[in-house]
Short mmCIF file of N, CA and C in Angstrom, two decimals:
data_model
loop_
_atom_site.label_atom_id
_atom_site.label_comp_id
_atom_site.label_asym_id
_atom_site.label_seq_id
_atom_site.Cartn_x
_atom_site.Cartn_y
_atom_site.Cartn_z
N MET A 542 0.89 -0.92 0.00
CA MET A 542 -0.19 -0.06 0.24
C MET A 542 0.81 1.67 -0.05
N LYS A 543 1.76 1.05 0.91
CA LYS A 543 2.56 2.39 0.70
C LYS A 543 3.54 2.69 -0.52
N ASN A 544 3.85 1.59 -1.18
CA ASN A 544 4.25 2.08 -2.69
C ASN A 544 3.45 2.21 -3.64
N LEU A 545 2.02 2.02 -3.60
CA LEU A 545 1.40 2.37 -3.95
C LEU A 545 0.79 4.32 -4.06
N ILE A 546 1.31 4.32 -2.75
CA ILE A 546 0.77 5.53 -2.47
C ILE A 546 2.16 6.50 -3.22
N ILE A 547 3.26 6.18 -2.91
CA ILE A 547 4.78 6.80 -3.63
C ILE A 547 4.36 7.00 -4.95
N VAL A 548 3.65 5.90 -6.11
CA VAL A 548 3.91 5.82 -6.81
C VAL A 548 2.57 6.88 -7.42
N PHE A 549 1.36 6.79 -6.76
CA PHE A 549 0.18 7.75 -6.97
C PHE A 549 0.88 9.28 -6.87
N PHE A 550 1.44 9.94 -5.56
CA PHE A 550 2.15 10.98 -5.50
C PHE A 550 3.48 11.44 -6.37
N ALA A 551 3.71 10.43 -7.04
CA ALA A 551 4.85 10.76 -8.25
C ALA A 551 4.41 10.83 -9.57
N LEU A 552 3.23 10.20 -9.99
CA LEU A 552 2.27 10.69 -10.97
C LEU A 552 1.70 11.84 -11.00
N ILE A 553 1.33 12.51 -9.81
CA ILE A 553 0.91 13.34 -9.33
C ILE A 553 1.41 14.61 -9.94
N THR A 554 3.06 14.98 -9.27
CA THR A 554 3.66 15.07 -9.35
C THR A 554 4.36 15.61 -10.54
N PHE A 555 4.58 14.35 -11.47
CA PHE A 555 5.08 14.56 -12.66
C PHE A 555 4.06 15.14 -13.25
N SER A 556 2.46 15.12 -13.66
CA SER A 556 1.57 15.61 -14.27
C SER A 556 1.52 17.08 -14.27
N VAL A 557 1.67 17.63 -12.96
CA VAL A 557 1.32 19.03 -12.51
C VAL A 557 2.61 19.72 -13.01
N SER A 558 3.85 18.86 -13.10
CA SER A 558 5.13 19.70 -13.50
C SER A 558 5.05 19.56 -14.88
N PHE A 559 4.55 18.70 -15.76
CA PHE A 559 4.47 18.54 -17.04
C PHE A 559 3.64 19.65 -17.70
N SER A 560 2.44 19.79 -17.03
CA SER A 560 1.15 20.48 -17.78
C SER A 560 1.79 22.14 -17.45
N SER A 561 2.28 22.49 -16.43
CA SER A 561 3.09 23.41 -16.46
C SER A 561 4.15 24.09 -17.44
N CYS A 562 4.25 23.16 -18.28
CA CYS A 562 5.34 23.68 -19.43
C CYS A 562 4.25 24.49 -20.48
N THR A 563 4.88 25.41 -21.21
CA THR A 563 4.38 26.28 -22.17
C THR A 563 4.80 25.85 -23.70
N LYS A 564 3.69 25.76 -24.55
CA LYS A 564 4.62 25.39 -25.87
C LYS A 564 4.94 26.53 -26.59
N PRO A 565 6.01 26.89 -27.63
CA PRO A 565 5.55 27.67 -28.44
C PRO A 565 4.49 28.48 -28.88
N GLY A 566 4.18 29.66 -28.88
CA GLY A 566 2.84 30.41 -29.45
C GLY A 566 2.51 31.70 -28.82
N LEU A 567 1.08 31.98 -28.73
CA LEU A 567 0.64 33.04 -28.11
C LEU A 567 0.56 32.74 -26.57
N GLY A 568 0.70 33.66 -25.88
CA GLY A 568 0.17 33.79 -24.37
C GLY A 568 1.37 34.00 -23.62
N GLY A 569 2.34 34.54 -24.11
CA GLY A 569 3.63 35.05 -23.93
C GLY A 569 4.09 36.29 -23.54
N GLU A 570 5.05 36.95 -22.82
CA GLU A 570 5.52 38.15 -22.96
C GLU A 570 6.63 38.88 -23.86
N ALA A 571 7.12 37.62 -24.97
CA ALA A 571 7.86 38.46 -25.62
C ALA A 571 7.39 38.55 -26.83
N SER A 572 8.43 39.26 -27.65
CA SER A 572 7.84 40.05 -28.81
C SER A 572 9.12 39.64 -29.86
N ILE A 573 8.67 40.09 -31.36
CA ILE A 573 9.91 39.49 -32.21
C ILE A 573 9.68 40.75 -33.23
N LEU A 574 10.69 41.37 -33.47
CA LEU A 574 10.76 42.53 -34.51
C LEU A 574 11.65 41.74 -35.70
N ALA A 575 11.07 41.61 -36.81
CA ALA A 575 11.92 40.90 -37.71
C ALA A 575 11.90 41.70 -39.30
N TYR A 576 13.01 41.95 -39.34
CA TYR A 576 13.37 42.88 -40.52
C TYR A 576 13.66 42.20 -41.85
N PRO A 577 13.15 42.10 -42.91
CA PRO A 577 13.48 41.49 -44.10
C PRO A 577 14.27 42.42 -45.08
N LYS A 578 15.39 41.85 -45.67
CA LYS A 578 16.42 42.03 -45.79
C LYS A 578 17.12 41.56 -47.44
N HIS A 579 17.31 42.36 -48.32
CA HIS A 579 17.86 41.19 -49.17
C HIS A 579 19.23 42.51 -49.58
N HIS A 580 20.74 41.15 -49.33
CA HIS A 580 21.61 42.18 -49.22
C HIS A 580 22.26 43.27 -48.28
N ASP A 581 21.58 43.10 -47.52
CA ASP A 581 21.40 44.15 -46.56
C ASP A 581 20.48 45.64 -47.08
N ASP A 582 19.35 45.19 -48.00
CA ASP A 582 18.82 46.28 -48.48
C ASP A 582 17.43 45.75 -48.03
N PRO A 583 16.65 47.08 -47.15
CA PRO A 583 15.30 46.48 -46.18
C PRO A 583 14.60 46.72 -47.61
N ILE A 584 13.90 45.38 -46.81
CA ILE A 584 12.20 45.23 -48.74
C ILE A 584 10.98 45.59 -47.50
N PRO A 585 10.43 46.71 -48.09
CA PRO A 585 8.79 47.57 -47.44
C PRO A 585 8.16 46.57 -47.84
N ASN A 586 7.01 46.49 -46.93
CA ASN A 586 5.69 45.40 -47.38
C ASN A 586 6.27 44.55 -47.36
N ALA A 587 7.38 43.68 -47.05
CA ALA A 587 7.40 42.30 -47.45
C ALA A 587 6.51 41.69 -46.27
N THR A 588 5.64 40.22 -46.50
CA THR A 588 5.35 39.91 -45.90
C THR A 588 5.81 38.36 -44.63
N ILE A 589 6.02 38.60 -43.38
CA ILE A 589 6.69 37.86 -42.70
C ILE A 589 5.75 36.59 -42.16
N TYR A 590 5.93 35.35 -42.59
CA TYR A 590 5.16 34.33 -41.64
C TYR A 590 5.90 33.94 -40.58
N ILE A 591 5.07 33.48 -39.59
CA ILE A 591 5.79 32.71 -38.52
C ILE A 591 5.34 31.20 -38.29
N LYS A 592 5.77 30.34 -38.05
CA LYS A 592 5.88 29.11 -37.80
C LYS A 592 5.77 28.69 -35.95
N TYR A 593 4.84 28.51 -35.64
CA TYR A 593 5.53 28.08 -34.12
C TYR A 593 5.99 26.88 -34.14
N ASP A 594 6.89 26.39 -32.82
CA ASP A 594 7.61 24.94 -32.28
C ASP A 594 7.60 24.59 -33.87
N ALA A 595 8.71 25.32 -34.72
CA ALA A 595 9.64 24.66 -35.84
C ALA A 595 11.25 25.44 -35.87
N LYS A 596 11.83 24.52 -36.06
CA LYS A 596 13.27 24.77 -35.98
C LYS A 596 13.87 24.41 -37.50
N GLU A 597 12.73 24.13 -38.65
CA GLU A 597 13.24 23.89 -39.77
C GLU A 597 12.36 24.95 -40.91
N PHE A 598 12.89 24.85 -41.89
CA PHE A 598 11.84 25.79 -42.54
C PHE A 598 10.18 24.49 -42.90
N PRO A 599 9.30 24.96 -42.94
CA PRO A 599 7.80 24.61 -43.38
C PRO A 599 7.72 24.40 -44.20
N GLY A 600 8.05 25.07 -45.51
CA GLY A 600 8.07 25.04 -46.92
C GLY A 600 7.19 26.18 -47.21
N THR A 601 6.76 26.40 -48.34
CA THR A 601 6.32 27.52 -49.21
C THR A 601 4.82 27.61 -48.83
N ASP A 602 3.79 26.58 -48.72
CA ASP A 602 2.83 26.20 -48.61
C ASP A 602 2.15 27.51 -47.34
N LEU A 603 1.71 28.44 -47.45
CA LEU A 603 1.53 29.55 -46.72
C LEU A 603 0.82 29.16 -45.39
N SER A 604 -0.46 28.47 -45.84
CA SER A 604 -1.27 27.95 -45.10
C SER A 604 -1.11 26.95 -43.92
N VAL A 605 0.14 26.67 -43.67
CA VAL A 605 0.80 26.02 -42.77
C VAL A 605 1.60 26.99 -41.67
N TYR A 606 1.50 28.26 -42.07
CA TYR A 606 1.85 29.32 -40.71
C TYR A 606 0.88 29.12 -40.17
N ASP A 607 1.23 29.87 -38.44
CA ASP A 607 0.37 30.25 -37.75
C ASP A 607 -0.04 31.71 -37.88
N ASP A 608 0.80 32.66 -38.36
CA ASP A 608 0.55 33.95 -38.29
C ASP A 608 1.04 34.83 -39.32
N ALA A 609 0.73 35.92 -39.54
CA ALA A 609 1.74 36.60 -40.53
C ALA A 609 1.45 38.37 -40.33
N ALA A 610 2.49 38.92 -41.14
CA ALA A 610 2.51 40.28 -40.57
C ALA A 610 3.25 40.87 -41.72
N VAL A 611 3.06 42.47 -42.02
CA VAL A 611 3.78 42.72 -43.26
C VAL A 611 4.32 43.70 -42.74
N ALA A 612 5.80 44.09 -43.31
CA ALA A 612 6.80 45.03 -42.68
C ALA A 612 6.53 46.32 -43.20
N THR A 613 6.35 46.64 -41.65
CA THR A 613 6.65 48.61 -41.99
C THR A 613 7.46 49.12 -41.18
N ALA A 614 7.86 50.30 -41.57
CA ALA A 614 8.40 51.43 -40.79
C ALA A 614 7.88 52.41 -40.02
N ASP A 615 8.68 52.43 -38.59
CA ASP A 615 8.15 52.70 -37.75
C ASP A 615 9.76 54.30 -38.36
N PRO A 616 8.95 55.27 -37.28
CA PRO A 616 9.68 56.51 -37.58
C PRO A 616 11.42 56.32 -37.09
N GLY A 617 12.73 56.33 -37.74
CA GLY A 617 13.45 56.24 -37.65
C GLY A 617 14.56 54.27 -37.54
N LYS A 618 13.11 53.63 -38.17
CA LYS A 618 13.46 52.02 -38.32
C LYS A 618 13.26 51.65 -39.29
N ASP A 619 14.05 50.85 -39.96
CA ASP A 619 13.70 49.79 -41.33
C ASP A 619 12.76 49.02 -41.38
N PRO A 620 12.01 49.17 -42.63
CA PRO A 620 10.35 48.15 -42.28
C PRO A 620 10.87 46.92 -41.81
N HIS A 621 9.69 46.48 -40.65
CA HIS A 621 9.73 45.33 -39.97
C HIS A 621 8.42 45.00 -39.68
N ALA A 622 7.97 43.74 -39.86
CA ALA A 622 7.11 43.07 -38.84
C ALA A 622 6.99 42.60 -37.43
N HIS A 623 5.59 43.24 -36.97
CA HIS A 623 5.82 42.74 -35.60
C HIS A 623 4.80 41.92 -34.91
N PHE A 624 5.75 40.63 -33.77
CA PHE A 624 4.75 39.86 -33.72
C PHE A 624 4.97 39.98 -32.21
N SER A 625 3.91 39.80 -31.01
CA SER A 625 4.15 40.29 -29.60
C SER A 625 3.14 38.98 -28.86
N ASN A 626 3.22 38.83 -27.62
CA ASN A 626 2.48 37.94 -26.84
C ASN A 626 2.98 36.46 -26.96
N LEU A 627 4.82 36.70 -27.36
CA LEU A 627 4.70 34.81 -27.94
C LEU A 627 5.72 34.14 -26.24
N GLU A 628 5.78 32.92 -26.29
CA GLU A 628 6.26 32.14 -25.16
C GLU A 628 7.46 31.93 -25.86
N LYS A 629 8.28 31.48 -24.58
CA LYS A 629 9.61 30.77 -25.20
C LYS A 629 9.34 29.60 -25.62
N GLY A 630 10.78 29.26 -27.03
CA GLY A 630 10.50 28.72 -27.64
C GLY A 630 10.89 28.56 -29.24
N ASP A 631 10.59 27.36 -30.17
CA ASP A 631 11.64 27.71 -31.30
C ASP A 631 10.28 28.48 -32.20
N TYR A 632 10.82 29.02 -33.32
CA TYR A 632 9.71 29.56 -34.36
C TYR A 632 10.90 29.18 -35.74
N TYR A 633 9.80 30.26 -37.32
CA TYR A 633 10.56 29.73 -37.91
C TYR A 633 9.85 30.82 -38.83
N LEU A 634 10.29 31.96 -39.23
CA LEU A 634 10.40 33.25 -39.97
C LEU A 634 10.19 33.15 -41.62
N TYR A 635 9.51 33.32 -42.26
CA TYR A 635 9.75 33.06 -43.67
C TYR A 635 9.15 34.68 -44.19
N GLY A 636 9.57 35.11 -45.07
CA GLY A 636 9.50 36.49 -45.96
C GLY A 636 9.66 36.40 -47.21
N VAL A 637 8.29 36.93 -47.96
CA VAL A 637 7.96 36.68 -49.23
C VAL A 637 7.64 38.71 -49.58
N GLY A 638 8.68 39.35 -50.63
CA GLY A 638 8.30 40.54 -50.72
C GLY A 638 8.85 40.93 -51.97
N PHE A 639 8.87 42.17 -52.65
CA PHE A 639 9.70 42.68 -53.89
C PHE A 639 10.68 43.57 -53.71
N ASP A 640 11.51 43.11 -54.45
CA ASP A 640 12.77 44.38 -54.50
C ASP A 640 12.57 44.48 -55.82
N SER A 641 12.22 45.97 -55.87
CA SER A 641 12.39 46.89 -57.12
C SER A 641 13.56 47.34 -57.58
N SER A 642 14.72 47.13 -56.72
CA SER A 642 15.74 47.69 -57.14
C SER A 642 16.23 46.29 -58.11
N ILE A 643 15.46 45.31 -58.39
CA ILE A 643 16.00 44.20 -59.35
C ILE A 643 14.76 43.97 -60.03
N ASN A 644 13.22 44.37 -59.11
CA ASN A 644 12.31 44.10 -60.18
C ASN A 644 12.00 42.69 -60.01
N ASP A 645 12.03 41.72 -58.92
CA ASP A 645 11.63 40.79 -58.46
C ASP A 645 11.10 40.61 -57.55
N ILE A 646 10.70 39.11 -57.11
CA ILE A 646 10.37 38.64 -55.88
C ILE A 646 11.16 37.89 -55.33
N VAL A 647 11.28 38.48 -53.74
CA VAL A 647 12.53 37.58 -53.05
C VAL A 647 11.87 36.77 -51.78
N THR A 648 12.33 36.10 -51.49
CA THR A 648 11.80 34.99 -50.36
C THR A 648 13.02 34.28 -49.84
N GLY A 649 12.60 34.29 -48.23
CA GLY A 649 13.76 33.49 -47.56
C GLY A 649 12.98 33.45 -46.35
N GLY A 650 14.05 32.87 -45.40
CA GLY A 650 13.74 32.58 -43.67
C GLY A 650 14.95 32.26 -42.45
N ILE A 651 14.46 32.26 -41.62
CA ILE A 651 15.25 32.01 -40.91
C ILE A 651 14.74 31.20 -39.40
N PRO A 652 15.38 30.31 -38.84
CA PRO A 652 14.69 29.44 -37.72
C PRO A 652 15.19 30.62 -36.58
N LEU A 653 14.31 30.88 -34.87
CA LEU A 653 14.52 31.84 -34.15
C LEU A 653 14.44 30.92 -32.82
N GLU A 654 14.78 31.46 -31.98
CA GLU A 654 14.59 30.30 -30.76
C GLU A 654 14.61 31.54 -29.31
N ILE A 655 13.21 31.95 -28.92
CA ILE A 655 12.89 32.57 -28.43
C ILE A 655 13.17 31.97 -26.83
N THR A 656 14.44 32.43 -25.59
CA THR A 656 15.36 31.91 -24.79
C THR A 656 14.61 32.33 -23.14
N GLU A 657 13.89 33.87 -23.44
CA GLU A 657 14.00 34.49 -22.11
C GLU A 657 12.36 34.57 -22.26
N LYS A 658 11.37 34.46 -20.93
CA LYS A 658 10.13 34.88 -20.57
C LYS A 658 9.60 36.10 -21.82
N SER A 659 10.33 37.18 -21.34
CA SER A 659 9.95 38.16 -21.99
C SER A 659 10.82 39.36 -22.62
N GLY A 660 10.56 40.25 -23.27
CA GLY A 660 11.77 41.29 -24.07
C GLY A 660 11.67 41.24 -25.67
N GLU A 661 12.33 41.71 -26.06
CA GLU A 661 12.07 42.00 -27.89
C GLU A 661 13.40 41.35 -28.28
N ILE A 662 12.85 41.05 -29.41
CA ILE A 662 14.33 40.37 -30.28
C ILE A 662 13.95 40.82 -31.41
N GLU A 663 15.21 41.22 -32.16
CA GLU A 663 15.31 42.22 -33.50
C GLU A 663 16.08 41.16 -34.23
N ILE A 664 15.56 40.78 -35.29
CA ILE A 664 16.21 39.73 -36.26
C ILE A 664 15.78 39.70 -37.85
N VAL A 665 17.09 40.12 -38.58
CA VAL A 665 17.19 40.42 -39.64
C VAL A 665 16.56 38.82 -40.56
N VAL A 666 15.59 38.99 -41.25
CA VAL A 666 14.79 37.72 -42.18
C VAL A 666 15.77 38.06 -43.55
N PRO A 667 16.48 36.98 -43.73
CA PRO A 667 17.21 37.37 -45.27
C PRO A 667 16.49 36.53 -46.66
N VAL A 668 16.31 37.62 -47.73
CA VAL A 668 15.42 36.93 -48.29
C VAL A 668 16.14 37.02 -49.97
N THR A 669 15.99 36.00 -50.76
CA THR A 669 16.88 36.10 -51.57
C THR A 669 15.70 36.17 -53.27
N GLU A 670 16.23 36.59 -54.39
CA GLU A 670 15.59 36.05 -55.84
C GLU A 670 16.05 34.48 -56.04
#
């Protein structure tokens, strides 16, 4: 009986500790500012897509991404997409835009890990033709 009680409490402790873990996605206090750039040139109005809980490129099917934002410029800053209220974890950012200097569509992406509970992360999303 004593062993059964120990196992029961161990299972409850494990369940509580496991259920308190958070997954990447909304509900946190972290933010990402994603700057789409082609050879260090900002790409205004590019759309940045974000995939939660991803370390590798999810592909070009935009329906698999969890959210999207358009890169716009704030005073004194290059165009960027803003994602807020994020939990710690792994994310993949994928950008699609138009580079008027080469008159072509540019795409590309980058993985990102949020390691802090809160704060703002600035990252360049490299896009190429």
